[in-house]
XYZ file of C-alpha atoms in Angstrom:
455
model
C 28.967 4.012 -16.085
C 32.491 4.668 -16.895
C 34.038 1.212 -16.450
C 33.208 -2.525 -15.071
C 32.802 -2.794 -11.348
C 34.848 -5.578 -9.743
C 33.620 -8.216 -7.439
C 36.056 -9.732 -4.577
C 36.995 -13.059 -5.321
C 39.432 -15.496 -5.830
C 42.347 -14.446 -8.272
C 41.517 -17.668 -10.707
C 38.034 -17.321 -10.548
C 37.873 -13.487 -11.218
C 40.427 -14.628 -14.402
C 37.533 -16.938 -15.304
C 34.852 -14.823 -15.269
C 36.380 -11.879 -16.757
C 36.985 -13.387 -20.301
C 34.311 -11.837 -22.862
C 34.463 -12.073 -26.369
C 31.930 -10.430 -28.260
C 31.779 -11.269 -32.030
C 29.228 -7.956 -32.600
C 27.788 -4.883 -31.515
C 24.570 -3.909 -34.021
C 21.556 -1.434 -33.561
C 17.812 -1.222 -34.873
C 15.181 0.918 -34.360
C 12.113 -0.146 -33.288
C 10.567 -2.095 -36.352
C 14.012 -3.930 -36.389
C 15.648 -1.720 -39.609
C 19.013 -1.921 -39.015
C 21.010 1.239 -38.560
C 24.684 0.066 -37.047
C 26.255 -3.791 -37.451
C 30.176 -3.736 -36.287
C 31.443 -6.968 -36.530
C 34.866 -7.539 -34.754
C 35.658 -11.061 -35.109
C 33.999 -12.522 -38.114
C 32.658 -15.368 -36.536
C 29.310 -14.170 -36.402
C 27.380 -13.674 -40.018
C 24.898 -11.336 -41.298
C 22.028 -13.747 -41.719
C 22.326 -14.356 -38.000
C 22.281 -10.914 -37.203
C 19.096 -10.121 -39.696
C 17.505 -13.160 -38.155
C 17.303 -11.893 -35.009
C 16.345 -8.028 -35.665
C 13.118 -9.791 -38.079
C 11.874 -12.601 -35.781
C 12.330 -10.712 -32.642
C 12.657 -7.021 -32.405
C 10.067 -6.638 -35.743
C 7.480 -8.874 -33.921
C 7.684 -7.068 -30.666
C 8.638 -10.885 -29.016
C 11.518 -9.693 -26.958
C 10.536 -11.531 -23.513
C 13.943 -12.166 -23.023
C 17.012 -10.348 -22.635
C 19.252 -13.327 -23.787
C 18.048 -15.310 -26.811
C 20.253 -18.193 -28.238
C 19.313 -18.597 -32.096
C 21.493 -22.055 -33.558
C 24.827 -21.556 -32.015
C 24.863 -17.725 -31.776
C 24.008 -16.076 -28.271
C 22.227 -12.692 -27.931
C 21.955 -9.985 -25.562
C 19.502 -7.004 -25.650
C 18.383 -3.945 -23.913
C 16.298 -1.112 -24.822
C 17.558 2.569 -25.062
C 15.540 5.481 -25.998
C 14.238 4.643 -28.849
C 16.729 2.153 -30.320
C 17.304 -1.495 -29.569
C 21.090 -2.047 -28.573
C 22.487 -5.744 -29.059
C 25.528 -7.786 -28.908
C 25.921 -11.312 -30.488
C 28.760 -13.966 -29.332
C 29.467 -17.656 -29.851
C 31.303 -17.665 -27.212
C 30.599 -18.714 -23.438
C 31.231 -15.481 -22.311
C 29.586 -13.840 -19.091
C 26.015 -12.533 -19.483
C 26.569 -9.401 -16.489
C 30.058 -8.259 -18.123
C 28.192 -8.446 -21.670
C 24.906 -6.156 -20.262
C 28.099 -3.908 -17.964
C 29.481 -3.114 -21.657
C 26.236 -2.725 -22.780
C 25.064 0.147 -20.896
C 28.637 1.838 -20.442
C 28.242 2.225 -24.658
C 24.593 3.323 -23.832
C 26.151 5.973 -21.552
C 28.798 7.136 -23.902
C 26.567 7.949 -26.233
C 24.265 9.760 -24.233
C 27.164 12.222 -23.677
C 27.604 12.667 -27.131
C 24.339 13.430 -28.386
C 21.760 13.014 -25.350
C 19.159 10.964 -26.685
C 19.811 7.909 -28.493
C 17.516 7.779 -31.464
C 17.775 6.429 -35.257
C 18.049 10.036 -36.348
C 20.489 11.129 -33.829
C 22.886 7.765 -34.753
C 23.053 8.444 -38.046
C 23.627 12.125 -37.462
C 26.813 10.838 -36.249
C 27.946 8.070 -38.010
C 31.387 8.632 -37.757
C 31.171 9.545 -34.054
C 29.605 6.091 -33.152
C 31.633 3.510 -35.186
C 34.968 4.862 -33.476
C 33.284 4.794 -30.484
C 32.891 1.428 -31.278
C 36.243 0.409 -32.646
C 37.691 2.404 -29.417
C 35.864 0.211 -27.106
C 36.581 -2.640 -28.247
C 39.271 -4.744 -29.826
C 38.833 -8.152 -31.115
C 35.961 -9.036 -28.954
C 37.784 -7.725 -25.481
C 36.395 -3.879 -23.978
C 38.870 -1.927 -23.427
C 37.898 1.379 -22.430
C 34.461 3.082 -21.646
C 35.714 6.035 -19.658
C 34.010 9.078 -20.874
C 36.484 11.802 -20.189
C 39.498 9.889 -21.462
C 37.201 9.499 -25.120
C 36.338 12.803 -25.595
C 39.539 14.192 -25.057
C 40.441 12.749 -29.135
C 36.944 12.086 -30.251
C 35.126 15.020 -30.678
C 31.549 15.447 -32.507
C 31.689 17.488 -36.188
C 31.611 21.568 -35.314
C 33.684 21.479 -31.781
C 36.811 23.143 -31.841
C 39.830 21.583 -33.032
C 42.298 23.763 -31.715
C 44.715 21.160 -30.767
C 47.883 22.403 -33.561
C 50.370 22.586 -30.599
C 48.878 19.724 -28.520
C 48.090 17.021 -30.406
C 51.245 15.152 -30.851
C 51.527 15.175 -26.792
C 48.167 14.017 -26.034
C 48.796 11.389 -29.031
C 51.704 10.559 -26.754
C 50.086 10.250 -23.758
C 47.250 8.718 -25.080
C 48.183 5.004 -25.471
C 49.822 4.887 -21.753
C 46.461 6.975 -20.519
C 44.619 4.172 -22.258
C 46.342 1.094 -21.991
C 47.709 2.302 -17.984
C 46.509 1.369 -15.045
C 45.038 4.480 -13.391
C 43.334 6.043 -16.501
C 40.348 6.209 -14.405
C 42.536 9.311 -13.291
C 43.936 10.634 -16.553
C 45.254 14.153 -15.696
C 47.956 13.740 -13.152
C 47.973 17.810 -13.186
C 45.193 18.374 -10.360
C 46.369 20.934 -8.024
C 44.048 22.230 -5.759
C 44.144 25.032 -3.256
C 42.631 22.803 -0.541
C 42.936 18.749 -0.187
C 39.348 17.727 0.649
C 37.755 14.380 0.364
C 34.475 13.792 1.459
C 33.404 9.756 2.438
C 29.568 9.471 3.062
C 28.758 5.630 4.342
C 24.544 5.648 3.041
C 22.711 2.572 4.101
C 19.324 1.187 3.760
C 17.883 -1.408 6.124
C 15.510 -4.046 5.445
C 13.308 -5.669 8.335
C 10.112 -8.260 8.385
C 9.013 -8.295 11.341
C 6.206 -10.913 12.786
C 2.972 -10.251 14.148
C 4.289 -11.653 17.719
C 7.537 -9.329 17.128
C 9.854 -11.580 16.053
C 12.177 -10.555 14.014
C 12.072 -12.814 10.470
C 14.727 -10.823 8.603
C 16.905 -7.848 8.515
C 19.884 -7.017 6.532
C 21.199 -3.657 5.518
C 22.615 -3.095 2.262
C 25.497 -0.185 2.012
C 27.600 1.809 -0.088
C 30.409 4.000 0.498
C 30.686 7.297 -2.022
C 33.444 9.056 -1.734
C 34.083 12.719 -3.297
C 38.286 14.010 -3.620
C 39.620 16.883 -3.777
C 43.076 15.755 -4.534
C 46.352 17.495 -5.989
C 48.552 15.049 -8.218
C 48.188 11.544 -8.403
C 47.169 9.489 -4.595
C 47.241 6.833 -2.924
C 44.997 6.183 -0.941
C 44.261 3.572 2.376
C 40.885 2.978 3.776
C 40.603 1.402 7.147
C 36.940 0.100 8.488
C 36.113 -2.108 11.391
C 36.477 -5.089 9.066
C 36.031 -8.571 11.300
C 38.317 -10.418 9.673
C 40.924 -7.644 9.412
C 40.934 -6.755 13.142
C 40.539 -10.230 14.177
C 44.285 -10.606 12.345
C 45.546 -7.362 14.265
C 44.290 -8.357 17.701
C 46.520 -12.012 17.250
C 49.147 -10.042 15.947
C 48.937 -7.363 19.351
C 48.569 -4.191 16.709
C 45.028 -3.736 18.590
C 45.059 -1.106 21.113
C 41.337 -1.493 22.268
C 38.153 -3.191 21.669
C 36.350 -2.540 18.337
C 32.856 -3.460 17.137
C 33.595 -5.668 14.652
C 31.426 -6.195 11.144
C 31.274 -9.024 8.880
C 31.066 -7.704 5.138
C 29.105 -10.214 2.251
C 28.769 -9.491 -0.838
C 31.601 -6.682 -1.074
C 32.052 -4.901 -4.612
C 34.273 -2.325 -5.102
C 35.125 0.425 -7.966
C 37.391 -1.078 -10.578
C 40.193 1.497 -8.919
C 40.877 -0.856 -5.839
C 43.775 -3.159 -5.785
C 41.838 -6.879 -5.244
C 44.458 -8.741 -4.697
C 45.866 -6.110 -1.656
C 42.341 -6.648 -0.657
C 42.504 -10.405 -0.893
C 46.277 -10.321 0.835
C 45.620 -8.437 4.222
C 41.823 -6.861 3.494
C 43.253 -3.776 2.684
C 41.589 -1.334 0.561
C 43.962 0.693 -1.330
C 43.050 2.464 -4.791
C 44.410 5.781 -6.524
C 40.790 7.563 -6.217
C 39.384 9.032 -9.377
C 38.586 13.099 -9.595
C 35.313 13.853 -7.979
C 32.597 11.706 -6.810
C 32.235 7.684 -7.272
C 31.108 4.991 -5.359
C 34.357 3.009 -3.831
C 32.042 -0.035 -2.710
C 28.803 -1.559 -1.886
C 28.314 -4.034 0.482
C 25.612 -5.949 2.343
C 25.313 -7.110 5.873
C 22.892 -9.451 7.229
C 23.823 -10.333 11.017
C 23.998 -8.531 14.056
C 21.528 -5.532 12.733
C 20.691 -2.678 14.411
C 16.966 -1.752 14.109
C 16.584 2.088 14.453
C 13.000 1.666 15.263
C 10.892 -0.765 17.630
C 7.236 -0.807 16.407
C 4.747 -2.403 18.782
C 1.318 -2.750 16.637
C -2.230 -4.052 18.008
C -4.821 -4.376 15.425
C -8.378 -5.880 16.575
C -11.405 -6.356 14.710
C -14.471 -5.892 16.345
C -17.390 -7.549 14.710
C -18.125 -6.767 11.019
C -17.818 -3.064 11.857
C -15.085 -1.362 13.368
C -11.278 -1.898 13.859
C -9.463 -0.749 16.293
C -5.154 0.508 16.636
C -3.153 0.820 19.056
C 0.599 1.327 17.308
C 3.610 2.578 19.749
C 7.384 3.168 17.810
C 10.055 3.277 19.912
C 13.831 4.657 18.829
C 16.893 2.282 19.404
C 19.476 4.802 18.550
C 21.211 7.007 20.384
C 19.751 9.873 23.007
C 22.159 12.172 20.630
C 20.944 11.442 17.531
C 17.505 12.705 15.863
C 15.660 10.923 13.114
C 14.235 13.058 10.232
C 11.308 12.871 7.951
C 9.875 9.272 10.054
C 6.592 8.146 8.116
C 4.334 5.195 9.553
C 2.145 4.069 7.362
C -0.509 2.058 8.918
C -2.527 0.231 6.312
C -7.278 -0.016 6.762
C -9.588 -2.353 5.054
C -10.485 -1.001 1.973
C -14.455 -0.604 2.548
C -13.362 1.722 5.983
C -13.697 5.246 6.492
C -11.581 7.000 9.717
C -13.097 10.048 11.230
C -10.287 12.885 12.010
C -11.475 12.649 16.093
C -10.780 8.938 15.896
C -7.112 9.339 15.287
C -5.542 10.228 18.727
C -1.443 10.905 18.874
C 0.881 12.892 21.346
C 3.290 13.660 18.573
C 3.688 13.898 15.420
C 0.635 14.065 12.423
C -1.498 11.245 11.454
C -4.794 11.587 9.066
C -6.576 9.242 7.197
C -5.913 8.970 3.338
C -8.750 7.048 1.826
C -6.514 6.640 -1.810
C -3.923 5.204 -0.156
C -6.328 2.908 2.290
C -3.918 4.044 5.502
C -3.659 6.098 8.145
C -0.029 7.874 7.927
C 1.712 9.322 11.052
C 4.419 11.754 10.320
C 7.260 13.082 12.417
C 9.631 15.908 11.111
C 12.388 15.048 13.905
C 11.987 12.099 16.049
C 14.206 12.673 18.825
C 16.453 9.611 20.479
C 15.773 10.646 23.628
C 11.965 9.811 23.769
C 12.954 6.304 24.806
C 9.647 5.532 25.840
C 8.579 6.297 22.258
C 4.759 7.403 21.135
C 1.714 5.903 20.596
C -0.916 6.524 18.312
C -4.918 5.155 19.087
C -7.666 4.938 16.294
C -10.367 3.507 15.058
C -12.460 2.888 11.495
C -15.425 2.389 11.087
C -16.222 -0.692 8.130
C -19.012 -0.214 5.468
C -20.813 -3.741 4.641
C -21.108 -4.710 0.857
C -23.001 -7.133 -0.624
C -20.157 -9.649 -0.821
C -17.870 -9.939 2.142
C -14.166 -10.602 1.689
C -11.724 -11.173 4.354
C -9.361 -8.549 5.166
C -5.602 -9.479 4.267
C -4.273 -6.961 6.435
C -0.884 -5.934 4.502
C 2.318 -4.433 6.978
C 2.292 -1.149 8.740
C 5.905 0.353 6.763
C 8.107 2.868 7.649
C 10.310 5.415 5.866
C 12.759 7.166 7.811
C 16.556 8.956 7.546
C 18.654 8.894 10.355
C 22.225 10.395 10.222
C 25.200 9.644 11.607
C 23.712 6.183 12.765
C 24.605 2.967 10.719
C 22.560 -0.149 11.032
C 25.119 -2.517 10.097
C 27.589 -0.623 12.827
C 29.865 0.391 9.742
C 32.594 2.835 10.577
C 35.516 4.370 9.173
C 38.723 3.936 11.031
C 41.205 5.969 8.972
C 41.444 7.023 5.600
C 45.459 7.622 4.391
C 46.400 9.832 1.745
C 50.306 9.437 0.551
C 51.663 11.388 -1.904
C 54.909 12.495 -3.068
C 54.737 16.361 -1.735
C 53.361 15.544 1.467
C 50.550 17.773 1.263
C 48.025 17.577 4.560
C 44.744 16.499 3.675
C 40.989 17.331 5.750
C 38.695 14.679 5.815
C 34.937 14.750 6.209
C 33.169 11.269 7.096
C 29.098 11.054 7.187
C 26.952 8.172 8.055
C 23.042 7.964 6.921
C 20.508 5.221 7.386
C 17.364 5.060 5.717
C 14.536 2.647 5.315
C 14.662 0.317 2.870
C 11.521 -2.075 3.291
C 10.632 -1.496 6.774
C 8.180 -4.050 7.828
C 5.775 -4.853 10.216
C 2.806 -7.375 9.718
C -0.761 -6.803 11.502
């Protein structure tokens, strides 16, 4: 994690929520030794600080990853093999204090891989101006990994910056303290202008016994790879519902849309929020490479990829009988990949190979995993009238009966080009001062998130 992820919201509110003031950042190892205490505001004390590392990390009673000890607040998580903490006094926002957290966890991963007591005070040096980098009087400031390295550099790597070092000292406060230094070298020139937006989404269904649907909501993300000379901007259009209700009154509409309604929308901290909050525009100068633009998470109007039909009956104390059809939903076009039922059997059954009848596809009997699974490499959208599988297990008495609880046939599946939320990209802009042309590549894949059907 290079940086904080923003949330849309409110202007105020986001204000509100933003403010974190951390009094310190400290380390121990596991039997609560300290080996790094940088205190930034000196509000919090040492006694505090030694308090916690004796009465909590020492004695292994870390069931909590906030503890409040007097007035002092403090925040925990484990890394390697070294307890990371950060103390306040402040009222400050638990998920921005973890965010910071593991972005310093991160940076010093790619500094000396493995965060261990050794390894930290190997590099002493390297880790308190990470620190005082980071951080100014309580307020982050910059976790971005490539910006950091470029004039903090770990003992033995070349220093051959004679000729350069008063220009990237020059640059380095407006890289820093500017508002794209998520894109730091505004040299990129490549041969080809590529980007590359992949819309990945993961669908979660309950489904009754009657075949009811009792939930399903899809959770997405878009990642996005560039290939981009200079610095962008970028504009990325989707079928939004509340920005194409606003074009069809204003006429801009040429012609019906599927329309979806976005909750829980986060994007990366490169997209302009208050554009977004204006006229639900997404525009952002991308970063080099790959990064996730947003997540978001849809839970009406969802498109089930699948229909499973499933008839379980128990016949007396002995046998149990199937009879499971699936059915696609998706287009004749597309093909699903890699579709996995897994039908679940009491646990004191046994299924013979010759009791497992299908048309398509594999299924066997797996007595560790107490199901019968039923495998497809391509399930094809055409086969509207689906397939069926018929079996039947055979129950072994015991001495004490228990009813069987009968957990939910699941399925794991990928289908591309298919979205279950009916996500699509309308247009992705690319403006830039040399009017270069730019090719675009846009992929949709749904998978299965938990994909169930009770028995």
């Amino acid at each position: 994690t290079d940086s904080f992820h923003q949330q849309t919201s409110s202007p105020s509110n986001f204000n509100r929520f933003v403010v974190i003031m951390i009094d310190s950042i400290f380390m121990a190892n596991e039997r609560g030794d300290r080996i790094v205490e940088r205190y930034y505001r000196g509000v919090s004390n040492k006694q505090s600080i030694r308090a916690f590392r004796h009465q909590f990390i020492a004695t292994k009673k870390l069931t909590k990853p906030v503890i409040r000890i007097d007035d002092t607040t403090f925040f925990h998580i484990k890394v390697d093999d070294v307890h990371l903490g950060a103390s306040s006094k402040e009222n400050c926002n638990p998920a921005l204090v973890f965010e910071f957290l593991y972005a310093i966890a991160g940076l010093f991963r790619e500094y000396f891989t493995k965060i261990n007591p050794s390894n930290v005070r190997d590099n002493f040096v390297i880790v308190y101006e990470l620190l005082d980098e980071c951080m100014d009087n309580g307020y982050p400031q910059i976790t971005a990994v490539e910006i950091l390295k470029s004039f903090i550099r770990l003992a033995g790597e070349s220093r051959a910056l004679t000729r350069q070092e008063a220009k990237i000292k020059k640059a380095l406060t407006k890289t820093i303290t500017g508002v794209n230094e998520w894109r730091p070298n505004k040299d990129l020139v490549y041969e080809k202008n590529e980007v590359f937006i992949d819309a990945l989404e993961s669908v979660n269904v309950l489904q009754s016994t009657k075949g009811n649907i009792l939930r399903a909501d899809v959770t997405g993300q878009v990642i996005m790879k560039t290939k981009l000379s200079g610095t962008p901007t970028c504009k990325f259009g989707m079928n939004d519902k509340v920005r194409l209700r606003k074009e069809a009154s204003e006429g801009k509409l040429r012609r019906a849309v599927k329309v979806v309604s976005l909750d829980d929308v986060t994007f990366h901290r490169c997209v302009r929020l208050s554009k977004f909050d204006q006229d639900r525009t997404i525009t952002f100068v991308p970063p080099d490479g790959e990064f996730e633009l947003m997540k978001y998470r849809v839970t009406s109007e969802v498109l089930l990829p699948f229909r499973v039909i499933a008839i379980v009956n128990e016949k007396g104390r002995n046998r149990v009988e199937y009879d499971v059809k699936i059915k696609p939903k998706f287009r004749e076009q597309l093909v699903a990949n890699d579709v996995v039922v897994k039908i679940p059997v009491p646990p004191n059954a046994t299924a013979k190979q010759k009791h497992i009848k299908v048309r398509s596809g594999k299924a066997k009997y797996y007595p560790t995993h107490n199901a019968i699974v039923w495998k497809f490499r391509r399930f094809l959208g055409s086969a509207k009238n689906g397939y069926r599988l018929q079996a039947e297990v055979q129950r072994l008495h015991s001495v004490k009966e228990t009813p069987w609880v009968r957990p939910p046939i699941t399925l794991q599946f990928t289908v591309p080009m298919f979205t279950s939320s009916g996500f699509h990209v309308r247009f992705l802009k690319v403006i830039e001062n040399t009017g270069y042309s730019t090719v675009k590549w846009v992929r949709y894949i749904t998978r299965a998130g938990q994909y169930q059907i009770r028995i």
